[in-house]
Amino acid sequence: MDVFNSQTQGLPCACAHRRRQIVTYVTSRRGKKLLSINGFTFCVQSTSGHKTRWICSTHNHKQCRAVVHTVEGQILKLNNNHNHQSSSNYYSVIMYQQ
């Protein structure tokens, strides 16, 4: 997956755990908004009002079960257990300031 730009702002995390996460939005080559957490990318599976459910970008290809739930941009639930390595080796992210 090629990613060509990113927002540098992080998302606040209301998760029970307090591990530091590197979270950014990135845009895929096809223009889709992705969520990137520690080198793993997530795509929108569904939205309902202000709630968004993000699934690992490799869900269909590798049946990865990692998932993120956000409400108005705040991470509420994070299952960051992947059955594969980070995709950071397979795409490059160019950071830009708004």
Short mmCIF file of N, CA and C in Angstrom, two decimals:
data_model
loop_
_atom_site.label_atom_id
_atom_site.label_comp_id
_atom_site.label_asym_id
_atom_site.label_seq_id
_atom_site.Cartn_x
_atom_site.Cartn_y
_atom_site.Cartn_z
N MET A 1 0.85 -1.16 0.00
CA MET A 1 0.00 0.00 0.00
C MET A 1 0.90 1.23 0.00
N ASP A 2 0.67 2.11 -0.93
CA ASP A 2 1.44 3.34 -0.99
C ASP A 2 0.67 4.45 -0.31
N VAL A 3 1.34 5.19 0.53
CA VAL A 3 0.74 6.32 1.22
C VAL A 3 1.58 7.53 0.91
N PHE A 4 0.93 8.63 0.53
CA PHE A 4 1.72 9.76 0.09
C PHE A 4 1.67 10.99 0.97
N ASN A 5 0.79 11.05 1.93
CA ASN A 5 0.85 12.20 2.84
C ASN A 5 0.25 11.86 4.19
N SER A 6 0.42 12.73 5.13
CA SER A 6 -0.02 12.45 6.49
C SER A 6 -0.32 13.75 7.22
N GLN A 7 -1.17 13.65 8.22
CA GLN A 7 -1.36 14.76 9.14
C GLN A 7 -0.49 14.49 10.34
N THR A 8 0.20 15.49 10.82
CA THR A 8 1.12 15.28 11.93
C THR A 8 0.42 15.32 13.29
N GLN A 9 -0.81 15.77 13.35
CA GLN A 9 -1.47 15.85 14.64
C GLN A 9 -1.84 14.45 15.12
N GLY A 10 -1.63 14.20 16.40
CA GLY A 10 -1.97 12.91 16.97
C GLY A 10 -3.41 12.91 17.46
N LEU A 11 -3.92 11.75 17.75
CA LEU A 11 -5.25 11.63 18.30
C LEU A 11 -5.15 11.35 19.79
N PRO A 12 -6.03 11.95 20.59
CA PRO A 12 -6.03 11.62 22.00
C PRO A 12 -6.55 10.20 22.20
N CYS A 13 -6.05 9.51 23.20
CA CYS A 13 -6.46 8.13 23.45
C CYS A 13 -7.10 8.04 24.83
N ALA A 14 -8.35 7.57 24.86
CA ALA A 14 -9.05 7.38 26.13
C ALA A 14 -9.02 5.91 26.53
N CYS A 15 -8.08 5.16 25.97
CA CYS A 15 -7.98 3.73 26.24
C CYS A 15 -7.56 3.50 27.69
N ALA A 16 -7.90 2.33 28.21
CA ALA A 16 -7.54 1.98 29.59
C ALA A 16 -6.03 1.92 29.76
N HIS A 17 -5.34 1.45 28.74
CA HIS A 17 -3.88 1.39 28.84
C HIS A 17 -3.30 2.77 28.55
N ARG A 18 -2.12 3.02 29.02
CA ARG A 18 -1.51 4.33 28.83
C ARG A 18 -0.22 4.25 28.05
N ARG A 19 -0.02 3.15 27.30
CA ARG A 19 1.18 3.07 26.47
C ARG A 19 1.15 4.17 25.43
N ARG A 20 2.31 4.70 25.15
CA ARG A 20 2.40 5.77 24.15
C ARG A 20 2.19 5.19 22.76
N GLN A 21 1.28 5.76 22.02
CA GLN A 21 0.98 5.33 20.66
C GLN A 21 1.32 6.47 19.71
N ILE A 22 1.91 6.13 18.57
CA ILE A 22 2.16 7.12 17.53
C ILE A 22 1.01 7.00 16.54
N VAL A 23 0.11 8.00 16.58
CA VAL A 23 -1.12 7.94 15.80
C VAL A 23 -1.19 9.11 14.84
N THR A 24 -1.42 8.83 13.56
CA THR A 24 -1.60 9.87 12.56
C THR A 24 -2.65 9.43 11.56
N TYR A 25 -3.21 10.40 10.85
CA TYR A 25 -4.03 10.09 9.69
C TYR A 25 -3.13 10.09 8.47
N VAL A 26 -3.36 9.18 7.56
CA VAL A 26 -2.63 9.17 6.30
C VAL A 26 -3.65 9.02 5.18
N THR A 27 -3.25 9.37 3.98
CA THR A 27 -4.12 9.26 2.82
C THR A 27 -3.52 8.25 1.86
N SER A 28 -4.31 7.29 1.45
CA SER A 28 -3.82 6.27 0.54
C SER A 28 -3.68 6.86 -0.86
N ARG A 29 -3.04 6.12 -1.71
CA ARG A 29 -2.85 6.54 -3.10
C ARG A 29 -4.20 6.78 -3.79
N ARG A 30 -5.21 6.05 -3.36
CA ARG A 30 -6.55 6.20 -3.94
C ARG A 30 -7.39 7.27 -3.26
N GLY A 31 -6.78 7.98 -2.31
CA GLY A 31 -7.48 9.09 -1.67
C GLY A 31 -8.29 8.73 -0.45
N LYS A 32 -8.19 7.51 0.03
CA LYS A 32 -8.94 7.08 1.21
C LYS A 32 -8.21 7.50 2.48
N LYS A 33 -8.97 7.90 3.48
CA LYS A 33 -8.41 8.28 4.77
C LYS A 33 -8.10 7.01 5.56
N LEU A 34 -6.87 6.91 6.05
CA LEU A 34 -6.45 5.78 6.86
C LEU A 34 -5.97 6.29 8.21
N LEU A 35 -6.02 5.43 9.19
CA LEU A 35 -5.48 5.72 10.51
C LEU A 35 -4.21 4.90 10.65
N SER A 36 -3.12 5.53 11.04
CA SER A 36 -1.85 4.83 11.21
C SER A 36 -1.46 4.86 12.68
N ILE A 37 -1.26 3.67 13.26
CA ILE A 37 -0.87 3.55 14.66
C ILE A 37 0.37 2.68 14.73
N ASN A 38 1.49 3.29 15.11
CA ASN A 38 2.76 2.58 15.24
C ASN A 38 3.12 1.77 14.00
N GLY A 39 2.86 2.32 12.83
CA GLY A 39 3.24 1.68 11.58
C GLY A 39 2.19 0.75 10.99
N PHE A 40 1.10 0.50 11.70
CA PHE A 40 0.01 -0.32 11.18
C PHE A 40 -1.09 0.61 10.68
N THR A 41 -1.67 0.31 9.53
CA THR A 41 -2.73 1.17 9.00
C THR A 41 -4.09 0.50 9.15
N PHE A 42 -5.09 1.35 9.39
CA PHE A 42 -6.47 0.91 9.57
C PHE A 42 -7.36 1.69 8.61
N CYS A 43 -8.34 1.02 8.03
CA CYS A 43 -9.30 1.69 7.14
C CYS A 43 -10.68 1.66 7.79
N VAL A 44 -11.52 2.58 7.39
CA VAL A 44 -12.87 2.68 7.96
C VAL A 44 -13.69 1.48 7.51
N GLN A 45 -14.27 0.78 8.48
CA GLN A 45 -15.19 -0.30 8.17
C GLN A 45 -16.63 0.21 8.21
N SER A 46 -16.93 1.03 9.23
CA SER A 46 -18.29 1.56 9.34
C SER A 46 -18.29 2.84 10.18
N THR A 47 -19.30 3.65 9.94
CA THR A 47 -19.51 4.85 10.75
C THR A 47 -20.98 4.92 11.12
N SER A 48 -21.25 5.43 12.32
CA SER A 48 -22.61 5.62 12.80
C SER A 48 -22.60 6.88 13.65
N GLY A 49 -23.15 7.94 13.11
CA GLY A 49 -23.09 9.22 13.82
C GLY A 49 -21.65 9.67 13.94
N HIS A 50 -21.19 9.85 15.17
CA HIS A 50 -19.80 10.28 15.41
C HIS A 50 -18.87 9.10 15.64
N LYS A 51 -19.42 7.88 15.67
CA LYS A 51 -18.61 6.69 15.94
C LYS A 51 -18.04 6.13 14.64
N THR A 52 -16.78 5.72 14.69
CA THR A 52 -16.13 5.10 13.53
C THR A 52 -15.43 3.83 13.99
N ARG A 53 -15.59 2.77 13.22
CA ARG A 53 -14.89 1.50 13.48
C ARG A 53 -13.87 1.32 12.37
N TRP A 54 -12.60 1.21 12.76
CA TRP A 54 -11.49 1.05 11.83
C TRP A 54 -10.97 -0.38 11.95
N ILE A 55 -10.72 -1.03 10.82
CA ILE A 55 -10.14 -2.37 10.84
C ILE A 55 -8.76 -2.33 10.19
N CYS A 56 -7.93 -3.28 10.54
CA CYS A 56 -6.59 -3.34 9.97
C CYS A 56 -6.69 -3.40 8.45
N SER A 57 -5.82 -2.69 7.78
CA SER A 57 -5.85 -2.64 6.32
C SER A 57 -5.60 -4.00 5.68
N THR A 58 -5.03 -4.93 6.43
CA THR A 58 -4.78 -6.27 5.89
C THR A 58 -5.87 -7.26 6.29
N HIS A 59 -6.99 -6.76 6.83
CA HIS A 59 -8.07 -7.62 7.31
C HIS A 59 -8.51 -8.65 6.26
N ASN A 60 -8.76 -8.20 5.06
CA ASN A 60 -9.23 -9.12 4.01
C ASN A 60 -8.12 -10.03 3.51
N HIS A 61 -6.91 -9.50 3.39
CA HIS A 61 -5.79 -10.26 2.84
C HIS A 61 -5.21 -11.26 3.83
N LYS A 62 -5.04 -10.84 5.08
CA LYS A 62 -4.39 -11.69 6.09
C LYS A 62 -5.31 -12.05 7.26
N GLN A 63 -6.58 -11.67 7.17
CA GLN A 63 -7.56 -11.93 8.23
C GLN A 63 -7.11 -11.39 9.59
N CYS A 64 -6.44 -10.26 9.58
CA CYS A 64 -5.99 -9.63 10.83
C CYS A 64 -7.21 -9.09 11.58
N ARG A 65 -7.26 -9.30 12.88
CA ARG A 65 -8.41 -8.91 13.70
C ARG A 65 -8.22 -7.61 14.48
N ALA A 66 -7.14 -6.89 14.22
CA ALA A 66 -6.90 -5.63 14.94
C ALA A 66 -7.99 -4.63 14.57
N VAL A 67 -8.45 -3.85 15.55
CA VAL A 67 -9.54 -2.92 15.33
C VAL A 67 -9.38 -1.70 16.25
N VAL A 68 -9.89 -0.56 15.78
CA VAL A 68 -9.88 0.68 16.56
C VAL A 68 -11.28 1.27 16.51
N HIS A 69 -11.77 1.74 17.65
CA HIS A 69 -13.05 2.45 17.71
C HIS A 69 -12.76 3.89 18.09
N THR A 70 -13.28 4.85 17.32
CA THR A 70 -13.12 6.26 17.64
C THR A 70 -14.48 6.94 17.72
N VAL A 71 -14.56 7.97 18.52
CA VAL A 71 -15.73 8.84 18.59
C VAL A 71 -15.21 10.26 18.48
N GLU A 72 -15.66 10.96 17.44
CA GLU A 72 -15.22 12.33 17.17
C GLU A 72 -13.70 12.45 17.22
N GLY A 73 -13.01 11.49 16.64
CA GLY A 73 -11.56 11.54 16.54
C GLY A 73 -10.81 11.07 17.77
N GLN A 74 -11.51 10.71 18.84
CA GLN A 74 -10.84 10.23 20.05
C GLN A 74 -10.91 8.71 20.08
N ILE A 75 -9.76 8.06 20.31
CA ILE A 75 -9.71 6.61 20.37
C ILE A 75 -10.32 6.14 21.68
N LEU A 76 -11.36 5.31 21.57
CA LEU A 76 -12.02 4.77 22.76
C LEU A 76 -11.58 3.35 23.04
N LYS A 77 -11.40 2.56 21.98
CA LYS A 77 -11.03 1.16 22.14
C LYS A 77 -9.98 0.82 21.09
N LEU A 78 -8.95 0.10 21.52
CA LEU A 78 -7.88 -0.26 20.61
C LEU A 78 -7.47 -1.71 20.84
N ASN A 79 -7.65 -2.54 19.82
CA ASN A 79 -7.09 -3.89 19.80
C ASN A 79 -5.98 -3.84 18.77
N ASN A 80 -4.76 -3.67 19.22
CA ASN A 80 -3.62 -3.50 18.31
C ASN A 80 -2.79 -4.79 18.22
N ASN A 81 -3.46 -5.94 18.39
CA ASN A 81 -2.81 -7.24 18.28
C ASN A 81 -2.93 -7.73 16.84
N HIS A 82 -1.84 -7.66 16.10
CA HIS A 82 -1.84 -8.02 14.68
C HIS A 82 -1.22 -9.39 14.49
N ASN A 83 -1.62 -10.08 13.42
CA ASN A 83 -1.04 -11.39 13.10
C ASN A 83 0.02 -11.26 12.00
N HIS A 84 0.60 -10.08 11.87
CA HIS A 84 1.61 -9.80 10.85
C HIS A 84 2.48 -8.65 11.33
N GLN A 85 3.56 -8.41 10.61
CA GLN A 85 4.45 -7.31 10.96
C GLN A 85 3.88 -5.99 10.46
N SER A 86 4.40 -4.92 11.01
CA SER A 86 4.01 -3.57 10.61
C SER A 86 4.25 -3.37 9.12
N SER A 87 3.39 -2.60 8.51
CA SER A 87 3.52 -2.32 7.08
C SER A 87 4.41 -1.12 6.81
N SER A 88 5.06 -0.58 7.84
CA SER A 88 5.88 0.61 7.65
C SER A 88 7.03 0.38 6.68
N ASN A 89 7.41 -0.87 6.46
CA ASN A 89 8.46 -1.18 5.50
C ASN A 89 7.95 -1.14 4.06
N TYR A 90 6.63 -1.13 3.89
CA TYR A 90 6.05 -1.26 2.56
C TYR A 90 5.53 0.05 1.98
N TYR A 91 5.52 1.11 2.76
CA TYR A 91 5.10 2.40 2.24
C TYR A 91 5.89 3.49 2.93
N SER A 92 5.90 4.63 2.31
CA SER A 92 6.58 5.76 2.94
C SER A 92 5.56 6.84 3.24
N VAL A 93 5.76 7.53 4.33
CA VAL A 93 4.86 8.60 4.74
C VAL A 93 5.63 9.90 4.71
N ILE A 94 5.11 10.88 4.01
CA ILE A 94 5.72 12.20 3.96
C ILE A 94 4.91 13.10 4.89
N MET A 95 5.53 13.60 5.94
CA MET A 95 4.83 14.43 6.90
C MET A 95 4.71 15.86 6.38
N TYR A 96 3.62 16.52 6.68
CA TYR A 96 3.48 17.92 6.32
C TYR A 96 2.75 18.65 7.42
N GLN A 97 2.99 19.92 7.53
CA GLN A 97 2.34 20.77 8.52
C GLN A 97 1.16 21.46 7.85
N GLN A 98 0.09 21.66 8.60
CA GLN A 98 -1.06 22.38 8.06
C GLN A 98 -0.91 23.85 8.28
#
